[in-house]
Amino acid sequence: MRNKYVAFPYVGWMALFVVAPLIVVVVYALTTRDGSLTLDNFSSMLQYAPVFGRSFFLALLATAICILLGYPMAYYLSRERGWLRRMATMLIMLPMWMNFLLRTYSWVFLLERNGLFNSLLESFGLPKVNIIDTSGAVVLGMVYNFLPFMVLPIYSVIEKIDYRVIEAAQDLGANSAQVFRRVIFPLSLPGVLSGITMVFIPSVSTFVISRLLGGGKELLLGDLIEMQFLGSAYNPHLGSAISLVMMVIVLVCMGIMNRFGEGEEEAMLL
Amino acid sequence: MKKTLALMLSLMMLIGLLSGCVSTRDESTSDGDSTSGDSSAQQTSGGVVNVYNWGEYIDESVLEDFEEATGITVNYQMYDSNETMYAKIAGGGADYDVVIPSDYMIARMIEEDMLEPLNFDNIPNFADIDPALLNPAYDPENLYSVPYMWGLMGVIYNTTMVDEADIGSWDLMWNEKYAGDILTYDNSRDAIGIALKLLGYSYNTTDEAQIKEAVDLLIEQKPLIQAYVMDQIFDKMQGGNAAIGSYYYGDFLTMQEVNPDLAFYIPEEGANIYVDAMCILKDAKNKENAEAFINYMCSTEAGLKNCEAICYSTPLMSVREELDPEVSGDIYAYPDESVMAKCESYAGLPQETLDLYDSEWTRLKSTSVD
């Protein structure tokens, strides 16, 4: 029990930089410019419903693509041994050592009308494609930036699955598809769930990706909030209210999802 | 337990992301921050003046000249948009004496009582300011501001991609021939302003119906737009990635140096003339030093250095005389009355109209084109 004192610095940190700012956000969300209490910031929220809808849709799409790409990769990685695995893990981590903004900017240069990708197509005599400044480019940016956060948790969970469980299933006559469906996949769900959390939340709140790759044509939640603090409309009260609503929706989503993760029966429903 | 942990984790990540957003911005401004002079030297004979200006908007040797001439130490910091500057000062975390916002922001700051009236006895060089720039709409009695630099907004186009027969009006930006090759501003004031001008209205209208009509026009334009940009326009226009965009003439000159195919015109419906002016913040601690700084910036020597370094138009008559005739004769840098007559500056808008701009801008941005 004495050990609990070691957590004190972190508790202090959390209180100062997590709890206190949250209180400030709540206070801002419930007040107007002149400081009186109000719920107007929330009642005007309905007009932003399309923005909420689009942000959640694009983030869900990016998360789904990350699962489809990331799960097989993580599964394959956990089966490999030796240098190939070390190399692959390294390659997945490598882009994360670079600044997020730089990585996104480099996609701009790649996808630009006269960018590298289109120049290559042109030199093969193929027609140019317009990817930049579309919703597709935004999803691409999300998947690219956040894919490692899907692969790594799934990989570390599958890797820790006791191999004897799989052998037992095989001994009992399960074929490899059944082993995967009935044993490996359910046991890997905690990894998938934390992967979803780690991809979905940054995707739903991004504003850099949508501005650089989406051409600012489709407003996302992050853009909307940033606009209220540093953009053309200075209204931190509305910005705080939108942030709070977003936090609540995300927390509810995560809560529901985690309920599915609790029992194996329910997990199968996913 | 696992659930609580995940909830905590997601909460923390969310906070981290939100604060991350802010800190990226802070970094980008602090990257540009340069402090000329040492703050520990604040007790020197002449004292200190804290200046907050746009990034890349001065010849920095001017600051040293000023320190030498007056013995006043300059603490110089930079911002990247009027809104960032406003947010920092409105938030109360800043302690600046001199700020250099644009016209409409000055009007807003006067309205919100954030600026201090100037003592023009301490700014004798004010007499050198172009009379055409005195008593502007944003500061009708000229009590709070001294122009620093100014210029025009217009249309930039790529001569290899745009047919010369199509130019001349703002409607070029609605021309379906160039669908997907058009750039416009990623801020409500400038973007809505273009549509207001095309409709023949004032930039400073507070008529709800006119503003909504302008935004309807922008929604019509949206499928043709490649992107809503600010400084990304440099890369897009320089690289030939877009054919048409609207931006400021000083920046156009910079782009044209890289890509000689670019050209510029002022649309016949008229365009924006903008002024960035020096102001002193309410309750500034070093008001007299600040006035000395403003006065120095209006000297011919400092004005000439700045003008040559940043290519914007100078408000100082004596500097204009000293400029290369090719520069001072540039019709768009120093427009004659026929061009000036078409231009209108932004005035401050009442809070109601600002709120309308915000909700209308959101309406435009959240309209789907796919």
mmCIF file of C-alpha atoms in Angstrom, chain B residues 3-351:
data_model
loop_
_atom_site.group_PDB
_atom_site.id
_atom_site.type_symbol
_atom_site.label_atom_id
_atom_site.label_comp_id
_atom_site.label_asym_id
_atom_site.label_seq_id
_atom_site.Cartn_x
_atom_site.Cartn_y
_atom_site.Cartn_z
ATOM 1 C CA LYS B 3 -14.104 -0.126 -18.753
ATOM 2 C CA THR B 4 -13.135 2.686 -16.405
ATOM 3 C CA LEU B 5 -9.580 2.400 -17.571
ATOM 4 C CA ALA B 6 -10.592 2.654 -21.207
ATOM 5 C CA LEU B 7 -12.839 5.592 -20.438
ATOM 6 C CA MET B 8 -10.038 7.361 -18.613
ATOM 7 C CA LEU B 9 -7.695 6.601 -21.460
ATOM 8 C CA SER B 10 -10.032 7.951 -24.083
ATOM 9 C CA LEU B 11 -10.696 11.022 -21.975
ATOM 10 C CA MET B 12 -7.005 11.653 -21.599
ATOM 11 C CA MET B 13 -6.379 11.179 -25.286
ATOM 12 C CA LEU B 14 -9.149 13.585 -26.102
ATOM 13 C CA ILE B 15 -7.741 16.215 -23.810
ATOM 14 C CA GLY B 16 -4.304 15.509 -25.163
ATOM 15 C CA LEU B 17 -5.552 15.991 -28.694
ATOM 16 C CA LEU B 18 -7.388 19.173 -27.935
ATOM 17 C CA SER B 19 -4.426 20.636 -26.135
ATOM 18 C CA GLY B 20 -2.267 19.218 -28.902
ATOM 19 C CA CYS B 21 -4.168 21.278 -31.424
ATOM 20 C CA VAL B 22 -3.513 24.418 -29.509
ATOM 21 C CA SER B 23 0.103 23.667 -28.861
ATOM 22 C CA THR B 24 0.820 23.023 -32.543
ATOM 23 C CA ARG B 25 -0.418 26.482 -33.253
ATOM 24 C CA ASP B 26 1.615 27.890 -30.394
ATOM 25 C CA GLU B 27 4.680 26.184 -31.717
ATOM 26 C CA SER B 28 4.180 27.550 -35.169
ATOM 27 C CA THR B 29 3.941 31.046 -33.813
ATOM 28 C CA SER B 30 6.733 30.640 -31.335
ATOM 29 C CA ASP B 31 8.899 29.264 -34.114
ATOM 30 C CA GLY B 32 8.442 32.601 -35.719
ATOM 31 C CA ASP B 33 8.947 34.415 -32.451
ATOM 32 C CA SER B 34 12.137 36.228 -32.286
ATOM 33 C CA THR B 35 13.075 38.349 -29.391
ATOM 34 C CA SER B 36 15.285 41.142 -30.374
ATOM 35 C CA GLY B 37 17.096 42.435 -27.360
ATOM 36 C CA ASP B 38 17.296 40.828 -23.990
ATOM 37 C CA SER B 39 14.366 41.101 -21.630
ATOM 38 C CA SER B 40 16.796 41.258 -18.724
ATOM 39 C CA ALA B 41 17.993 44.523 -20.192
ATOM 40 C CA GLN B 42 14.657 46.092 -19.408
ATOM 41 C CA GLN B 43 16.185 48.513 -16.957
ATOM 42 C CA THR B 44 18.359 50.328 -19.491
ATOM 43 C CA SER B 45 18.008 54.079 -19.688
ATOM 44 C CA GLY B 46 15.382 54.178 -22.417
ATOM 45 C CA GLY B 47 13.229 51.385 -20.989
ATOM 46 C CA VAL B 48 11.443 48.864 -23.129
ATOM 47 C CA VAL B 49 8.676 48.501 -25.712
ATOM 48 C CA ASN B 50 6.801 45.251 -26.402
ATOM 49 C CA VAL B 51 5.799 44.909 -30.039
ATOM 50 C CA TYR B 52 3.467 42.266 -31.494
ATOM 51 C CA ASN B 53 3.458 42.161 -35.308
ATOM 52 C CA TRP B 54 2.675 39.795 -38.204
ATOM 53 C CA GLY B 55 5.392 37.282 -39.055
ATOM 54 C CA GLU B 56 7.806 38.200 -41.881
ATOM 55 C CA TYR B 57 6.516 41.738 -41.832
ATOM 56 C CA ILE B 58 9.541 43.885 -41.044
ATOM 57 C CA ASP B 59 13.174 44.379 -41.929
ATOM 58 C CA GLU B 60 14.611 43.338 -38.571
ATOM 59 C CA SER B 61 17.606 45.646 -38.833
ATOM 60 C CA VAL B 62 15.107 48.491 -38.346
ATOM 61 C CA LEU B 63 14.613 47.293 -34.772
ATOM 62 C CA GLU B 64 18.328 47.581 -34.063
ATOM 63 C CA ASP B 65 18.424 51.042 -35.632
ATOM 64 C CA PHE B 66 15.563 52.067 -33.365
ATOM 65 C CA GLU B 67 17.303 50.713 -30.266
ATOM 66 C CA GLU B 68 20.462 52.574 -31.182
ATOM 67 C CA ALA B 69 18.674 55.820 -31.891
ATOM 68 C CA THR B 70 16.528 55.867 -28.761
ATOM 69 C CA GLY B 71 18.081 53.522 -26.194
ATOM 70 C CA ILE B 72 14.722 51.764 -25.900
ATOM 71 C CA THR B 73 14.890 47.968 -25.915
ATOM 72 C CA VAL B 74 12.435 46.245 -28.284
ATOM 73 C CA ASN B 75 10.815 42.938 -27.359
ATOM 74 C CA TYR B 76 9.504 41.786 -30.708
ATOM 75 C CA GLN B 77 7.052 38.918 -31.185
ATOM 76 C CA MET B 78 4.978 37.712 -34.113
ATOM 77 C CA TYR B 79 1.576 36.206 -34.911
ATOM 78 C CA ASP B 80 0.135 34.569 -38.002
ATOM 79 C CA SER B 81 -3.408 35.929 -38.116
ATOM 80 C CA ASN B 82 -5.534 38.745 -36.751
ATOM 81 C CA GLU B 83 -7.617 36.168 -34.953
ATOM 82 C CA THR B 84 -4.636 34.595 -33.180
ATOM 83 C CA MET B 85 -3.538 38.035 -32.046
ATOM 84 C CA TYR B 86 -7.045 38.878 -30.874
ATOM 85 C CA ALA B 87 -7.445 35.584 -29.020
ATOM 86 C CA LYS B 88 -4.154 36.072 -27.212
ATOM 87 C CA ILE B 89 -4.922 39.619 -26.139
ATOM 88 C CA ALA B 90 -8.597 38.984 -25.346
ATOM 89 C CA GLY B 91 -7.483 36.031 -23.233
ATOM 90 C CA GLY B 92 -5.523 38.453 -21.078
ATOM 91 C CA GLY B 93 -2.293 36.492 -21.178
ATOM 92 C CA ALA B 94 -0.294 39.077 -23.069
ATOM 93 C CA ASP B 95 1.476 42.253 -22.100
ATOM 94 C CA TYR B 96 2.171 44.084 -25.343
ATOM 95 C CA ASP B 97 2.368 47.813 -26.019
ATOM 96 C CA VAL B 98 2.216 48.024 -29.821
ATOM 97 C CA VAL B 99 0.120 45.726 -32.041
ATOM 98 C CA ILE B 100 -0.311 45.927 -35.826
ATOM 99 C CA PRO B 101 -3.716 44.428 -36.729
ATOM 100 C CA SER B 102 -5.672 44.870 -39.965
ATOM 101 C CA ASP B 103 -8.434 47.397 -40.432
ATOM 102 C CA TYR B 104 -11.504 45.338 -39.496
ATOM 103 C CA MET B 105 -9.773 43.950 -36.421
ATOM 104 C CA ILE B 106 -8.821 47.468 -35.334
ATOM 105 C CA ALA B 107 -12.464 48.478 -35.604
ATOM 106 C CA ARG B 108 -13.432 45.530 -33.432
ATOM 107 C CA MET B 109 -10.767 46.299 -30.855
ATOM 108 C CA ILE B 110 -11.860 49.958 -30.711
ATOM 109 C CA GLU B 111 -15.439 48.805 -30.248
ATOM 110 C CA GLU B 112 -14.393 46.510 -27.408
ATOM 111 C CA ASP B 113 -12.306 49.234 -25.777
ATOM 112 C CA MET B 114 -9.023 47.361 -26.165
ATOM 113 C CA LEU B 115 -7.025 50.260 -27.666
ATOM 114 C CA GLU B 116 -5.634 53.444 -26.208
ATOM 115 C CA PRO B 117 -6.018 56.778 -28.048
ATOM 116 C CA LEU B 118 -2.657 57.946 -29.392
ATOM 117 C CA ASN B 119 -0.952 61.179 -28.495
ATOM 118 C CA PHE B 120 -0.104 62.444 -31.953
ATOM 119 C CA ASP B 121 2.198 65.146 -30.500
ATOM 120 C CA ASN B 122 4.654 62.293 -29.926
ATOM 121 C CA ILE B 123 4.282 61.028 -33.504
ATOM 122 C CA PRO B 124 5.331 64.000 -35.687
ATOM 123 C CA ASN B 125 6.121 61.666 -38.616
ATOM 124 C CA PHE B 126 2.383 61.002 -38.883
ATOM 125 C CA ALA B 127 2.338 64.065 -41.167
ATOM 126 C CA ASP B 128 4.071 61.935 -43.824
ATOM 127 C CA ILE B 129 1.149 59.477 -44.086
ATOM 128 C CA ASP B 130 -0.696 59.480 -47.428
ATOM 129 C CA PRO B 131 -3.789 61.698 -46.880
ATOM 130 C CA ALA B 132 -5.876 59.115 -48.740
ATOM 131 C CA LEU B 133 -5.331 56.740 -45.825
ATOM 132 C CA LEU B 134 -6.376 59.177 -43.088
ATOM 133 C CA ASN B 135 -9.672 58.943 -41.195
ATOM 134 C CA PRO B 136 -10.462 55.455 -42.527
ATOM 135 C CA ALA B 137 -13.740 53.646 -41.925
ATOM 136 C CA TYR B 138 -12.169 51.445 -39.251
ATOM 137 C CA ASP B 139 -11.032 54.455 -37.209
ATOM 138 C CA PRO B 140 -13.181 57.349 -38.474
ATOM 139 C CA GLU B 141 -11.595 60.081 -36.359
ATOM 140 C CA ASN B 142 -8.117 58.610 -36.647
ATOM 141 C CA LEU B 143 -7.572 58.523 -32.899
ATOM 142 C CA TYR B 144 -6.145 55.026 -32.431
ATOM 143 C CA SER B 145 -4.107 53.949 -35.424
ATOM 144 C CA VAL B 146 -1.206 54.859 -37.691
ATOM 145 C CA PRO B 147 -1.029 52.959 -41.021
ATOM 146 C CA TYR B 148 1.954 50.592 -41.334
ATOM 147 C CA MET B 149 1.484 48.908 -44.719
ATOM 148 C CA TRP B 150 -1.416 48.482 -47.116
ATOM 149 C CA GLY B 151 -2.372 46.846 -50.364
ATOM 150 C CA LEU B 152 -5.063 45.446 -52.612
ATOM 151 C CA MET B 153 -6.780 42.116 -52.891
ATOM 152 C CA GLY B 154 -7.527 40.764 -56.346
ATOM 153 C CA VAL B 155 -7.580 37.720 -58.593
ATOM 154 C CA ILE B 156 -4.437 35.759 -59.377
ATOM 155 C CA TYR B 157 -4.572 33.496 -62.419
ATOM 156 C CA ASN B 158 -2.281 31.273 -64.405
ATOM 157 C CA THR B 159 -1.986 32.637 -67.952
ATOM 158 C CA THR B 160 -1.274 29.182 -69.396
ATOM 159 C CA MET B 161 -4.527 27.780 -67.991
ATOM 160 C CA VAL B 162 -6.957 30.703 -68.171
ATOM 161 C CA ASP B 163 -8.350 32.246 -71.357
ATOM 162 C CA GLU B 164 -7.672 36.013 -71.314
ATOM 163 C CA ALA B 165 -11.203 36.594 -72.621
ATOM 164 C CA ASP B 166 -12.639 35.287 -69.355
ATOM 165 C CA ILE B 167 -10.891 37.649 -66.987
ATOM 166 C CA GLY B 168 -12.033 41.020 -65.707
ATOM 167 C CA SER B 169 -14.721 40.181 -63.192
ATOM 168 C CA TRP B 170 -15.122 38.211 -59.973
ATOM 169 C CA ASP B 171 -17.322 35.848 -62.019
ATOM 170 C CA LEU B 172 -14.116 34.148 -63.186
ATOM 171 C CA MET B 173 -14.276 32.348 -59.864
ATOM 172 C CA TRP B 174 -17.704 31.013 -60.809
ATOM 173 C CA ASN B 175 -16.709 30.002 -64.361
ATOM 174 C CA GLU B 176 -17.524 26.315 -64.859
ATOM 175 C CA LYS B 177 -14.779 25.993 -67.453
ATOM 176 C CA TYR B 178 -12.313 26.020 -64.577
ATOM 177 C CA ALA B 179 -14.171 23.652 -62.263
ATOM 178 C CA GLY B 180 -11.775 22.078 -59.791
ATOM 179 C CA ASP B 181 -9.053 24.623 -60.512
ATOM 180 C CA ILE B 182 -10.347 27.492 -58.373
ATOM 181 C CA LEU B 183 -9.074 28.439 -54.923
ATOM 182 C CA THR B 184 -10.749 30.751 -52.465
ATOM 183 C CA TYR B 185 -10.152 32.030 -48.955
ATOM 184 C CA ASP B 186 -10.540 29.814 -45.940
ATOM 185 C CA ASN B 187 -11.918 32.643 -43.836
ATOM 186 C CA SER B 188 -15.440 33.938 -43.807
ATOM 187 C CA ARG B 189 -14.742 37.646 -44.148
ATOM 188 C CA ASP B 190 -12.738 37.404 -47.367
ATOM 189 C CA ALA B 191 -14.704 34.587 -48.986
ATOM 190 C CA ILE B 192 -18.148 36.058 -48.307
ATOM 191 C CA GLY B 193 -16.743 39.463 -49.291
ATOM 192 C CA ILE B 194 -16.008 38.220 -52.819
ATOM 193 C CA ALA B 195 -19.610 37.089 -53.276
ATOM 194 C CA LEU B 196 -20.934 40.359 -51.825
ATOM 195 C CA LYS B 197 -18.880 42.304 -54.378
ATOM 196 C CA LEU B 198 -20.023 40.119 -57.260
ATOM 197 C CA LEU B 199 -23.613 40.872 -56.219
ATOM 198 C CA GLY B 200 -22.782 44.568 -56.083
ATOM 199 C CA TYR B 201 -23.143 44.915 -52.305
ATOM 200 C CA SER B 202 -20.841 46.514 -49.769
ATOM 201 C CA TYR B 203 -18.266 44.469 -47.859
ATOM 202 C CA ASN B 204 -19.639 46.026 -44.725
ATOM 203 C CA THR B 205 -23.306 45.291 -45.180
ATOM 204 C CA THR B 206 -25.177 44.230 -42.070
ATOM 205 C CA ASP B 207 -28.266 43.274 -44.087
ATOM 206 C CA GLU B 208 -29.020 39.651 -43.251
ATOM 207 C CA ALA B 209 -30.673 38.997 -46.622
ATOM 208 C CA GLN B 210 -27.648 40.260 -48.568
ATOM 209 C CA ILE B 211 -25.211 38.157 -46.560
ATOM 210 C CA LYS B 212 -27.384 35.060 -46.989
ATOM 211 C CA GLU B 213 -27.662 35.731 -50.717
ATOM 212 C CA ALA B 214 -23.863 35.953 -50.895
ATOM 213 C CA VAL B 215 -23.489 32.637 -49.074
ATOM 214 C CA ASP B 216 -26.043 31.030 -51.405
ATOM 215 C CA LEU B 217 -23.813 32.148 -54.253
ATOM 216 C CA LEU B 218 -20.802 30.571 -52.514
ATOM 217 C CA ILE B 219 -22.718 27.309 -52.099
ATOM 218 C CA GLU B 220 -23.339 27.413 -55.860
ATOM 219 C CA GLN B 221 -19.594 27.938 -56.323
ATOM 220 C CA LYS B 222 -18.594 25.130 -53.979
ATOM 221 C CA PRO B 223 -18.603 22.265 -56.529
ATOM 222 C CA LEU B 224 -16.132 24.268 -58.647
ATOM 223 C CA ILE B 225 -13.742 24.954 -55.779
ATOM 224 C CA GLN B 226 -10.560 22.908 -55.519
ATOM 225 C CA ALA B 227 -9.803 24.029 -51.974
ATOM 226 C CA TYR B 228 -10.385 26.701 -49.359
ATOM 227 C CA VAL B 229 -6.888 27.915 -48.539
ATOM 228 C CA MET B 230 -4.860 30.555 -46.801
ATOM 229 C CA ASP B 231 -1.089 30.388 -47.221
ATOM 230 C CA GLN B 232 -1.303 27.007 -49.009
ATOM 231 C CA ILE B 233 -2.180 29.147 -52.032
ATOM 232 C CA PHE B 234 1.540 29.838 -52.485
ATOM 233 C CA ASP B 235 2.348 26.173 -53.230
ATOM 234 C CA LYS B 236 -0.805 25.605 -55.261
ATOM 235 C CA MET B 237 -0.380 28.618 -57.543
ATOM 236 C CA GLN B 238 3.403 28.400 -57.809
ATOM 237 C CA GLY B 239 3.269 24.718 -58.781
ATOM 238 C CA GLY B 240 0.494 25.204 -61.359
ATOM 239 C CA ASN B 241 -1.818 23.010 -59.291
ATOM 240 C CA ALA B 242 -4.667 25.491 -59.578
ATOM 241 C CA ALA B 243 -5.591 28.035 -62.231
ATOM 242 C CA ILE B 244 -7.393 30.744 -60.309
ATOM 243 C CA GLY B 245 -7.194 32.092 -56.788
ATOM 244 C CA SER B 246 -7.731 35.278 -54.856
ATOM 245 C CA TYR B 247 -5.064 36.769 -52.633
ATOM 246 C CA TYR B 248 -3.137 39.918 -51.833
ATOM 247 C CA TYR B 249 -1.021 41.793 -54.326
ATOM 248 C CA GLY B 250 2.154 41.818 -52.202
ATOM 249 C CA ASP B 251 1.948 38.023 -51.940
ATOM 250 C CA PHE B 252 1.206 37.761 -55.649
ATOM 251 C CA LEU B 253 4.546 39.466 -56.352
ATOM 252 C CA THR B 254 6.247 36.783 -54.252
ATOM 253 C CA MET B 255 4.422 33.992 -56.133
ATOM 254 C CA GLN B 256 5.197 35.515 -59.518
ATOM 255 C CA GLU B 257 8.904 35.431 -58.752
ATOM 256 C CA VAL B 258 8.614 31.631 -58.586
ATOM 257 C CA ASN B 259 6.094 31.150 -61.390
ATOM 258 C CA PRO B 260 6.258 33.869 -64.098
ATOM 259 C CA ASP B 261 3.077 32.519 -65.722
ATOM 260 C CA LEU B 262 0.984 34.097 -62.983
ATOM 261 C CA ALA B 263 -0.887 37.346 -63.513
ATOM 262 C CA PHE B 264 -3.105 39.584 -61.392
ATOM 263 C CA TYR B 265 -6.109 41.835 -61.897
ATOM 264 C CA ILE B 266 -8.543 43.873 -59.854
ATOM 265 C CA PRO B 267 -12.097 42.787 -60.766
ATOM 266 C CA GLU B 268 -14.348 45.442 -62.251
ATOM 267 C CA GLU B 269 -16.860 45.084 -59.395
ATOM 268 C CA GLY B 270 -14.161 46.300 -57.021
ATOM 269 C CA ALA B 271 -11.989 44.674 -54.429
ATOM 270 C CA ASN B 272 -10.712 45.033 -50.918
ATOM 271 C CA ILE B 273 -8.105 47.571 -49.929
ATOM 272 C CA TYR B 274 -6.550 46.559 -46.652
ATOM 273 C CA VAL B 275 -4.484 48.507 -44.196
ATOM 274 C CA ASP B 276 -2.453 47.132 -41.330
ATOM 275 C CA ALA B 277 -2.002 49.866 -38.770
ATOM 276 C CA MET B 278 -0.014 50.353 -35.593
ATOM 277 C CA CYS B 279 -2.033 50.712 -32.397
ATOM 278 C CA ILE B 280 -1.322 50.901 -28.685
ATOM 279 C CA LEU B 281 -3.157 48.562 -26.346
ATOM 280 C CA LYS B 282 -5.314 49.867 -23.510
ATOM 281 C CA ASP B 283 -3.297 50.445 -20.353
ATOM 282 C CA ALA B 284 0.003 49.766 -22.099
ATOM 283 C CA LYS B 285 2.836 50.082 -19.594
ATOM 284 C CA ASN B 286 5.218 51.846 -21.966
ATOM 285 C CA LYS B 287 2.944 54.190 -23.854
ATOM 286 C CA GLU B 288 5.533 56.873 -24.586
ATOM 287 C CA ASN B 289 8.074 54.333 -25.786
ATOM 288 C CA ALA B 290 5.364 52.820 -27.923
ATOM 289 C CA GLU B 291 4.664 56.195 -29.486
ATOM 290 C CA ALA B 292 8.372 56.678 -30.077
ATOM 291 C CA PHE B 293 8.412 53.276 -31.808
ATOM 292 C CA ILE B 294 5.446 54.144 -34.009
ATOM 293 C CA ASN B 295 7.046 57.461 -34.862
ATOM 294 C CA TYR B 296 10.296 55.750 -35.810
ATOM 295 C CA MET B 297 8.485 53.254 -38.027
ATOM 296 C CA CYS B 298 7.021 56.234 -39.883
ATOM 297 C CA SER B 299 10.455 57.683 -40.598
ATOM 298 C CA THR B 300 11.615 57.634 -44.195
ATOM 299 C CA GLU B 301 14.644 55.506 -43.354
ATOM 300 C CA ALA B 302 12.713 52.743 -41.551
ATOM 301 C CA GLY B 303 9.810 52.891 -43.995
ATOM 302 C CA LEU B 304 12.095 52.447 -46.983
ATOM 303 C CA LYS B 305 13.902 49.477 -45.450
ATOM 304 C CA ASN B 306 10.636 47.748 -44.564
ATOM 305 C CA CYS B 307 9.041 48.457 -47.894
ATOM 306 C CA GLU B 308 11.979 47.002 -49.794
ATOM 307 C CA ALA B 309 12.127 43.935 -47.565
ATOM 308 C CA ILE B 310 8.461 42.900 -47.695
ATOM 309 C CA CYS B 311 7.145 44.310 -51.049
ATOM 310 C CA TYR B 312 3.899 45.688 -49.586
ATOM 311 C CA SER B 313 2.733 49.230 -50.317
ATOM 312 C CA THR B 314 3.972 51.937 -47.987
ATOM 313 C CA PRO B 315 1.686 54.644 -46.584
ATOM 314 C CA LEU B 316 4.613 57.084 -46.296
ATOM 315 C CA MET B 317 4.747 59.734 -49.015
ATOM 316 C CA SER B 318 8.478 60.374 -48.610
ATOM 317 C CA VAL B 319 9.275 56.655 -48.981
ATOM 318 C CA ARG B 320 7.272 56.419 -52.176
ATOM 319 C CA GLU B 321 9.349 59.179 -53.701
ATOM 320 C CA GLU B 322 12.538 57.294 -52.925
ATOM 321 C CA LEU B 323 11.361 53.964 -54.342
ATOM 322 C CA ASP B 324 12.483 52.582 -57.669
ATOM 323 C CA PRO B 325 10.117 54.209 -60.239
ATOM 324 C CA GLU B 326 9.230 50.761 -61.493
ATOM 325 C CA VAL B 327 7.875 49.865 -58.063
ATOM 326 C CA SER B 328 6.214 53.178 -57.238
ATOM 327 C CA GLY B 329 4.705 53.302 -60.728
ATOM 328 C CA ASP B 330 3.123 49.846 -60.329
ATOM 329 C CA ILE B 331 -0.578 50.463 -60.820
ATOM 330 C CA TYR B 332 -1.579 47.727 -58.363
ATOM 331 C CA ALA B 333 0.990 48.580 -55.696
ATOM 332 C CA TYR B 334 0.201 52.291 -55.826
ATOM 333 C CA PRO B 335 -3.141 52.453 -57.617
ATOM 334 C CA ASP B 336 -4.414 55.656 -59.164
ATOM 335 C CA GLU B 337 -7.814 57.105 -58.368
ATOM 336 C CA SER B 338 -9.643 55.032 -60.967
ATOM 337 C CA VAL B 339 -8.544 51.807 -59.254
ATOM 338 C CA MET B 340 -8.939 53.238 -55.759
ATOM 339 C CA ALA B 341 -12.502 54.288 -56.547
ATOM 340 C CA LYS B 342 -13.401 50.607 -57.036
ATOM 341 C CA CYS B 343 -11.860 49.493 -53.765
ATOM 342 C CA GLU B 344 -13.495 49.310 -50.388
ATOM 343 C CA SER B 345 -11.940 48.544 -47.036
ATOM 344 C CA TYR B 346 -13.393 46.310 -44.343
ATOM 345 C CA ALA B 347 -15.045 48.068 -41.449
ATOM 346 C CA GLY B 348 -15.784 46.478 -38.121
ATOM 347 C CA LEU B 349 -19.072 44.568 -37.984
ATOM 348 C CA PRO B 350 -21.489 44.460 -35.059
ATOM 349 C CA GLN B 351 -21.483 41.270 -32.972
#
